[in-house]
XYZ file of C-alpha atoms in Angstrom:
464
model
C -7.318 -2.373 41.944
C -4.697 -4.961 41.015
C -3.194 -4.845 37.527
C -4.414 -7.447 35.057
C -1.619 -9.749 33.963
C -1.012 -11.086 30.446
C 1.672 -12.974 28.549
C 1.359 -10.566 25.626
C -0.046 -7.057 25.338
C -0.515 -5.638 21.838
C -0.985 -1.893 21.423
C -2.836 -1.198 18.188
C -5.333 -3.433 16.376
C -4.314 -2.862 12.788
C -3.235 -5.788 10.548
C 0.072 -6.294 12.360
C -1.404 -5.903 15.832
C -4.396 -8.175 15.558
C -2.384 -10.840 13.718
C 0.263 -10.771 16.475
C -2.519 -11.160 19.049
C -4.124 -14.084 17.227
C -0.839 -15.911 16.650
C 0.096 -15.369 20.283
C -3.210 -16.850 21.399
C -2.724 -19.817 19.056
C 0.602 -20.440 20.780
C -1.076 -20.606 24.165
C -0.466 -17.083 25.404
C -2.919 -15.059 27.467
C -3.285 -12.012 25.206
C -4.681 -8.490 25.518
C -5.016 -5.967 22.716
C -5.527 -2.226 23.145
C -7.076 -0.078 20.408
C -8.053 3.574 20.727
C -10.227 3.874 17.635
C -11.213 0.970 15.357
C -10.455 -2.758 15.324
C -8.641 -3.371 12.059
C -6.788 -0.070 12.213
C -6.225 2.227 9.248
C -5.998 -0.609 6.702
C -9.458 -2.049 7.197
C -11.206 1.192 8.113
C -9.478 4.004 6.204
C -6.860 2.484 3.918
C -6.396 -0.729 1.976
C -9.946 -2.058 2.005
C -12.225 0.986 1.558
C -9.975 2.448 -1.141
C -10.160 -0.807 -3.092
C -13.948 -0.745 -2.776
C -14.000 2.781 -4.237
C -11.611 1.791 -7.008
C -13.759 -1.202 -7.890
C -16.733 1.114 -8.386
C -14.700 3.367 -10.684
C -13.405 0.319 -12.569
C -16.950 -0.916 -13.221
C -17.958 2.616 -14.259
C -15.037 2.681 -16.706
C -16.016 -0.715 -18.146
C -19.648 0.364 -18.546
C -18.466 3.144 -20.842
C -16.668 0.500 -22.912
C -19.785 -1.667 -23.305
C -19.935 -1.158 -27.084
C -16.453 -2.711 -27.466
C -17.823 -5.945 -26.007
C -20.976 -5.991 -28.115
C -23.129 -4.710 -25.263
C -25.484 -1.767 -24.848
C -25.458 0.504 -21.830
C -27.277 3.828 -21.960
C -27.602 6.630 -19.453
C -24.468 5.636 -17.565
C -23.906 7.592 -14.374
C -23.009 7.235 -10.732
C -24.258 8.137 -7.277
C -21.225 9.265 -5.285
C -23.005 8.901 -1.954
C -23.935 5.309 -2.825
C -20.363 4.564 -3.946
C -19.025 5.849 -0.624
C -21.746 4.019 1.324
C -20.724 0.715 -0.279
C -17.081 1.383 0.580
C -17.913 2.099 4.225
C -20.127 -1.015 4.396
C -17.269 -3.201 3.143
C -14.916 -1.660 5.722
C -17.480 -2.087 8.492
C -18.059 -5.729 7.640
C -14.357 -6.540 7.893
C -13.819 -4.485 11.036
C -16.660 -6.404 12.666
C -14.968 -9.617 11.611
C -11.875 -8.675 13.625
C -14.056 -8.431 16.725
C -15.276 -11.975 16.057
C -11.683 -13.213 15.711
C -10.784 -11.636 19.052
C -13.635 -13.484 20.770
C -12.866 -16.738 18.982
C -9.253 -16.640 20.172
C -10.175 -15.495 23.708
C -8.235 -12.251 23.356
C -9.127 -9.525 25.853
C -9.902 -6.255 24.063
C -9.474 -2.852 25.687
C -10.849 0.117 23.738
C -8.771 3.082 24.861
C -5.429 4.872 24.708
C -2.389 2.936 25.912
C 0.830 4.184 27.460
C 3.904 2.260 28.535
C 4.072 2.942 32.260
C 7.320 1.100 32.951
C 8.998 -2.209 32.152
C 6.230 -4.700 31.373
C 3.530 -2.194 32.365
C 0.794 -0.625 30.263
C -1.741 1.931 31.422
C -4.970 2.139 29.421
C -7.327 5.105 29.535
C -10.861 4.074 28.575
C -14.272 5.725 28.692
C -14.836 3.940 31.997
C -11.559 5.025 33.571
C -8.026 3.650 33.797
C -6.868 0.039 33.509
C -3.413 -1.139 34.584
C -1.983 -4.108 32.699
C 1.233 -6.066 33.035
C 2.753 -8.219 30.323
C 5.809 -10.371 29.746
C 5.966 -9.044 26.196
C 4.575 -5.901 24.594
C 4.076 -5.279 20.875
C 3.662 -1.680 19.717
C 1.663 -1.579 16.494
C 0.127 1.884 16.490
C 0.624 2.522 12.787
C 0.984 5.879 11.091
C -1.025 8.834 9.830
C -0.860 11.228 6.882
C 2.071 13.625 6.861
C 1.009 17.251 6.680
C 3.397 19.896 5.365
C 3.365 23.473 6.690
C 0.947 25.578 4.664
C -0.567 22.517 2.996
C -2.543 21.270 6.010
C -5.893 19.628 5.378
C -9.104 21.395 6.354
C -11.589 18.756 5.195
C -13.309 21.172 2.804
C -10.855 22.367 0.192
C -7.780 20.366 1.180
C -8.165 16.671 1.977
C -6.135 13.818 3.428
C -6.951 10.217 2.487
C -9.660 10.138 5.189
C -11.511 13.067 3.638
C -11.045 11.584 0.157
C -12.724 8.370 1.322
C -15.809 10.300 2.465
C -15.891 13.255 0.076
C -18.056 16.232 0.943
C -18.410 16.870 -2.793
C -17.280 15.515 -6.141
C -14.174 17.457 -7.228
C -14.440 19.214 -10.567
C -10.829 20.322 -10.755
C -8.570 18.250 -8.522
C -4.948 18.607 -7.472
C -3.219 15.555 -6.003
C 0.071 16.286 -4.245
C 2.249 13.179 -4.341
C 2.209 10.229 -6.750
C 2.968 7.357 -4.412
C 0.434 4.566 -4.024
C -2.070 6.636 -2.005
C -1.926 9.691 -4.226
C -2.106 7.880 -7.553
C -4.956 5.609 -6.402
C -7.121 8.593 -5.464
C -6.096 10.383 -8.648
C -7.172 7.313 -10.618
C -10.507 7.053 -8.787
C -11.562 10.678 -9.152
C -10.191 11.034 -12.675
C -12.228 8.022 -13.807
C -15.374 9.583 -12.337
C -14.748 12.748 -14.349
C -12.619 15.084 -12.257
C -10.097 17.203 -14.165
C -7.068 15.792 -12.332
C -3.535 17.129 -11.959
C -0.823 15.180 -10.122
C 2.261 16.971 -8.788
C 5.318 14.866 -7.936
C 8.546 16.262 -6.484
C 10.631 13.367 -7.841
C 11.576 12.891 -11.494
C 8.796 10.385 -12.176
C 5.411 9.205 -10.932
C 5.366 6.132 -8.685
C 9.017 6.904 -7.866
C 9.732 3.675 -5.973
C 8.905 1.595 -9.053
C 11.207 0.584 -11.884
C 11.764 3.589 -14.173
C 10.421 1.735 -17.220
C 7.207 0.820 -15.397
C 6.788 4.391 -14.132
C 7.149 5.746 -17.674
C 4.579 3.259 -18.985
C 2.130 4.145 -16.209
C 2.563 7.872 -16.812
C 1.632 7.471 -20.501
C -1.455 5.496 -19.505
C -2.515 8.126 -16.956
C -2.045 10.931 -19.468
C -4.042 8.996 -22.061
C -6.867 8.932 -19.511
C -6.712 12.725 -19.258
C -4.572 13.221 -16.151
C -2.033 16.028 -16.105
C 1.290 14.898 -14.623
C 3.802 17.444 -13.299
C 7.145 15.845 -12.382
C 10.077 17.470 -10.590
C 7.524 19.947 -9.286
C 6.670 21.201 -5.816
C 3.586 22.843 -4.337
C 5.025 25.817 -2.455
C 1.846 27.451 -1.238
C -1.954 27.090 -1.200
C -4.108 30.220 -1.191
C -7.577 29.291 0.034
C -10.716 31.207 -0.884
C -14.368 30.374 -0.291
C -14.679 27.748 -3.002
C -11.276 27.495 -4.632
C -7.590 26.948 -3.930
C -4.801 28.666 -5.808
C -1.741 26.428 -5.836
C 1.708 27.929 -6.312
C 3.626 25.174 -8.110
C 7.357 25.444 -8.701
C 8.524 23.614 -11.799
C 11.680 24.204 -13.813
C 12.746 26.984 -11.464
C 9.574 29.000 -12.081
C 6.411 29.263 -9.979
C 3.094 28.769 -11.754
C -0.343 29.478 -10.284
C -3.180 27.031 -10.894
C -6.718 27.077 -9.497
C -8.495 23.993 -8.134
C -11.654 23.373 -6.158
C -10.156 20.407 -4.275
C -6.667 19.333 -3.200
C -5.653 15.893 -1.904
C -2.381 15.858 0.014
C -0.604 12.494 -0.172
C 2.963 13.367 0.783
C 3.805 10.402 2.968
C 3.145 9.299 6.520
C 4.458 9.809 10.050
C 4.512 7.175 12.761
C 2.069 7.365 15.685
C 4.720 7.493 18.400
C 3.412 10.319 20.555
C 2.016 9.792 24.036
C 3.063 6.151 24.284
C 5.885 6.575 26.783
C 8.343 4.984 24.376
C 11.313 7.282 24.835
C 10.836 7.409 28.604
C 11.246 3.632 28.599
C 14.386 3.862 26.469
C 12.916 2.954 23.065
C 14.804 4.748 20.294
C 12.804 6.791 17.783
C 14.204 8.092 14.505
C 12.130 10.525 12.422
C 8.802 9.376 13.947
C 9.584 5.675 13.525
C 10.681 3.176 16.163
C 14.140 1.722 15.570
C 14.139 -2.099 15.587
C 16.395 -4.977 14.631
C 15.566 -7.587 11.999
C 13.293 -9.379 14.481
C 11.356 -6.197 15.356
C 12.974 -5.915 18.805
C 13.321 -2.339 20.051
C 16.373 -2.777 22.258
C 14.225 -2.643 25.385
C 13.791 -6.204 26.637
C 10.310 -7.561 25.930
C 9.203 -4.627 23.745
C 8.687 -5.107 20.006
C 7.467 -2.699 17.303
C 5.859 -3.800 14.045
C 4.115 -2.364 11.008
C 4.156 1.240 9.846
C 5.509 2.559 13.145
C 8.640 0.459 12.591
C 9.401 1.956 9.179
C 9.339 1.038 5.505
C 7.974 -0.660 3.584
C 4.651 0.730 4.823
C 2.498 -2.197 3.784
C -0.233 -4.072 5.626
C 1.041 -7.479 4.517
C 4.494 -6.670 5.857
C 2.919 -5.719 9.204
C 0.865 -8.934 9.326
C 3.893 -11.107 8.661
C 5.829 -9.255 11.347
C 2.954 -9.937 13.729
C 3.313 -13.667 13.180
C 7.090 -13.511 13.425
C 7.236 -11.654 16.755
C 4.634 -13.912 18.396
C 6.603 -16.990 17.351
C 9.864 -15.366 18.446
C 8.398 -14.781 21.924
C 7.340 -18.420 22.034
C 10.905 -19.531 21.405
C 10.317 -20.762 17.883
C 12.883 -20.426 15.119
C 11.867 -17.522 12.898
C 13.214 -15.942 9.729
C 13.849 -12.227 9.564
C 11.723 -10.444 6.995
C 13.533 -9.310 3.853
C 12.017 -6.016 2.656
C 13.224 -6.652 -0.898
C 11.086 -9.818 -1.033
C 7.858 -8.042 -0.094
C 5.623 -7.133 -3.031
C 4.294 -3.628 -3.515
C 0.906 -3.197 -5.167
C -0.799 -0.047 -6.447
C -4.439 -0.354 -7.484
C -4.661 2.498 -9.956
C -5.725 1.908 -13.551
C -3.617 0.284 -14.903
C -2.459 -1.595 -11.821
C 1.213 -1.647 -10.843
C 3.003 -4.367 -8.866
C 6.604 -5.248 -8.126
C 8.957 -7.275 -5.957
C 12.701 -7.215 -5.516
C 15.236 -4.908 -7.123
C 14.579 -2.532 -9.986
C 16.913 -2.753 -12.975
C 18.733 0.375 -11.784
C 19.103 -0.910 -8.213
C 20.435 -4.278 -9.363
C 23.089 -2.516 -11.445
C 23.906 -0.204 -8.538
C 24.481 -3.260 -6.337
C 26.994 -4.576 -8.855
C 25.016 -7.413 -10.420
C 25.619 -8.502 -13.992
C 21.993 -8.753 -15.101
C 19.719 -10.184 -17.736
C 16.418 -8.370 -18.337
C 13.275 -9.790 -19.927
C 10.103 -8.043 -21.025
C 6.758 -9.133 -22.393
C 3.870 -6.879 -23.497
C 0.198 -7.539 -22.768
C -0.550 -7.133 -26.490
C 1.188 -10.481 -27.078
C -1.086 -12.366 -24.678
C -4.347 -13.946 -25.857
C -6.162 -13.620 -22.528
C -5.272 -9.922 -22.256
C -6.653 -9.280 -25.736
C -9.822 -11.261 -24.961
C -10.311 -9.228 -21.788
C -9.921 -6.008 -23.747
C -6.821 -5.150 -21.686
C -3.942 -5.158 -24.214
C -1.949 -2.362 -22.553
C 0.656 -3.460 -20.051
C 4.051 -5.029 -19.554
C 5.876 -7.540 -17.384
C 9.590 -7.114 -16.746
C 12.013 -9.493 -15.049
C 15.556 -8.927 -13.773
C 17.938 -11.881 -13.269
C 21.470 -12.351 -11.978
C 23.324 -13.411 -15.130
C 25.788 -15.514 -13.125
C 23.435 -17.534 -10.882
C 20.022 -17.238 -12.545
C 18.539 -15.750 -9.355
C 15.364 -13.747 -9.890
C 16.421 -10.326 -8.603
C 13.219 -8.465 -9.360
C 9.923 -8.458 -11.220
C 7.902 -5.417 -12.255
C 4.449 -5.229 -13.814
C 1.925 -2.722 -15.092
C -1.460 -3.721 -16.486
C -4.711 -5.489 -15.670
C -4.729 -7.697 -12.542
C -0.974 -7.536 -12.011
C -1.551 -7.153 -8.251
C -2.814 -10.752 -8.357
C -0.041 -12.005 -10.647
C 2.915 -10.670 -8.658
C 2.628 -13.327 -5.965
C 3.945 -15.923 -8.413
C 7.269 -14.136 -8.497
C 7.153 -13.525 -4.734
C 6.922 -17.276 -4.150
C 9.700 -17.782 -6.665
C 12.008 -15.448 -4.731
C 11.091 -17.070 -1.414
C 11.971 -20.513 -2.789
C 15.187 -19.140 -4.351
C 13.928 -20.130 -7.764
C 16.249 -19.781 -10.747
C 15.440 -18.931 -14.345
C 15.634 -22.659 -15.177
C 12.888 -23.489 -12.660
C 10.634 -20.792 -14.075
C 11.312 -21.813 -17.676
C 10.457 -25.433 -16.892
C 7.195 -24.500 -15.155
C 4.057 -25.100 -17.238
C 1.771 -22.055 -17.104
C -1.933 -22.595 -17.887
C -3.436 -21.273 -21.123
C -5.138 -18.942 -21.737
C -4.137 -16.862 -18.715
C -2.415 -13.575 -18.016
C 0.162 -15.573 -16.055
C 1.628 -16.866 -19.317
C 3.246 -13.439 -19.690
C 5.245 -14.154 -16.539
C 6.719 -17.180 -18.311
C 7.418 -15.248 -21.507
C 9.140 -12.407 -19.599
C 11.537 -14.994 -18.143
C 12.119 -16.583 -21.530
C 12.814 -13.162 -23.046
C 15.605 -12.505 -20.541
C 17.424 -15.513 -21.988
C 16.595 -15.011 -25.678
C 13.982 -17.752 -25.766
C 10.689 -15.799 -25.903
C 8.046 -17.483 -28.100
C 5.205 -15.037 -28.745
C 7.082 -11.846 -29.475
């Protein structure tokens, strides 16, 4: 049977993959997409979306317990974990189904199966019905990543979980250990802690949320501890002893090993790229520590082969993958494109309180040799935050003292994952402190704190 020919073949239907396919189709290409599991990939099915649905349930549960503060009455507050999970899966299913609709709308041919690069411009797909041979002028590899598992700490789905198990829990943890305090770990810690689990977080680095600005990390840690979490920093889980219904964790901290018992462990120690079985290295694509090596335009070095999203390295964010999908499709079409700047991509963590940032931390800006001005503004000084009952938080800005360039912005508090985009746009437009100072922010809004944090950097803050 003759191979089916396409202008663009996308391997992987996560956010980067399906966006690349859609943009390619919009540009007049004949496009095929290959997915071995779920349209929408990890993000829609097992990551970004279902976790936010779970966290929304825990947020509402938390607010219900605060009803008296708002002059309301709520008695007999409880939760149905199965129903919480069911809602999360329904939300994920709805969006995954929507991707299928977008494929049809854009006349993209979908192959459900495992793909392998069979040579230059050739892809072999193994489906339930047999093998399909495809040829394409351009190929985009967007197969994403999976949870990293450390020797001795492997998940079993019963006592030790990855994020997938944590999204569909077999039971409600009573005493929970979370290994790793990056976005995934701290979000699950926040969810289960809010629902009543006695939660301990172990982080090998010197602070939680280690990629964030040190001041924001310290603020978040205090908030987590106030909520009852136990935080162990500069600590490492060396061993897990598993019994019928408990796990004994050997945790090294301060040069000594302590033993602690838990009924559930969530391992969130990073990710590894899904590079196996794709025929990448045979074709000449370079792989470094499970991630495909690319240039600033996501080209692999093999003509006509691109790699985007988590498989192409940090930052491991769905919105970065989506933007890369657009960029590579337009690059193939001969359009002028701009290389993505990782330092201008916002990071968002949906714990309670939320954390969001873009650009350089204060320490990184100093390390790079900038003479900086730093501004801060607390939530307690904002009328809307007080009215919402969310007075705990902070916004921090970092500017180049010589040019006024916004080098970085860092936030912790209610809804900061929505606020951060204002600073992202500012960086994209090369906005200076003068532009931000002269912008009129609406009142009463949380966004006013963004204005005040800029003013504070230049000694002009009003409400503090």
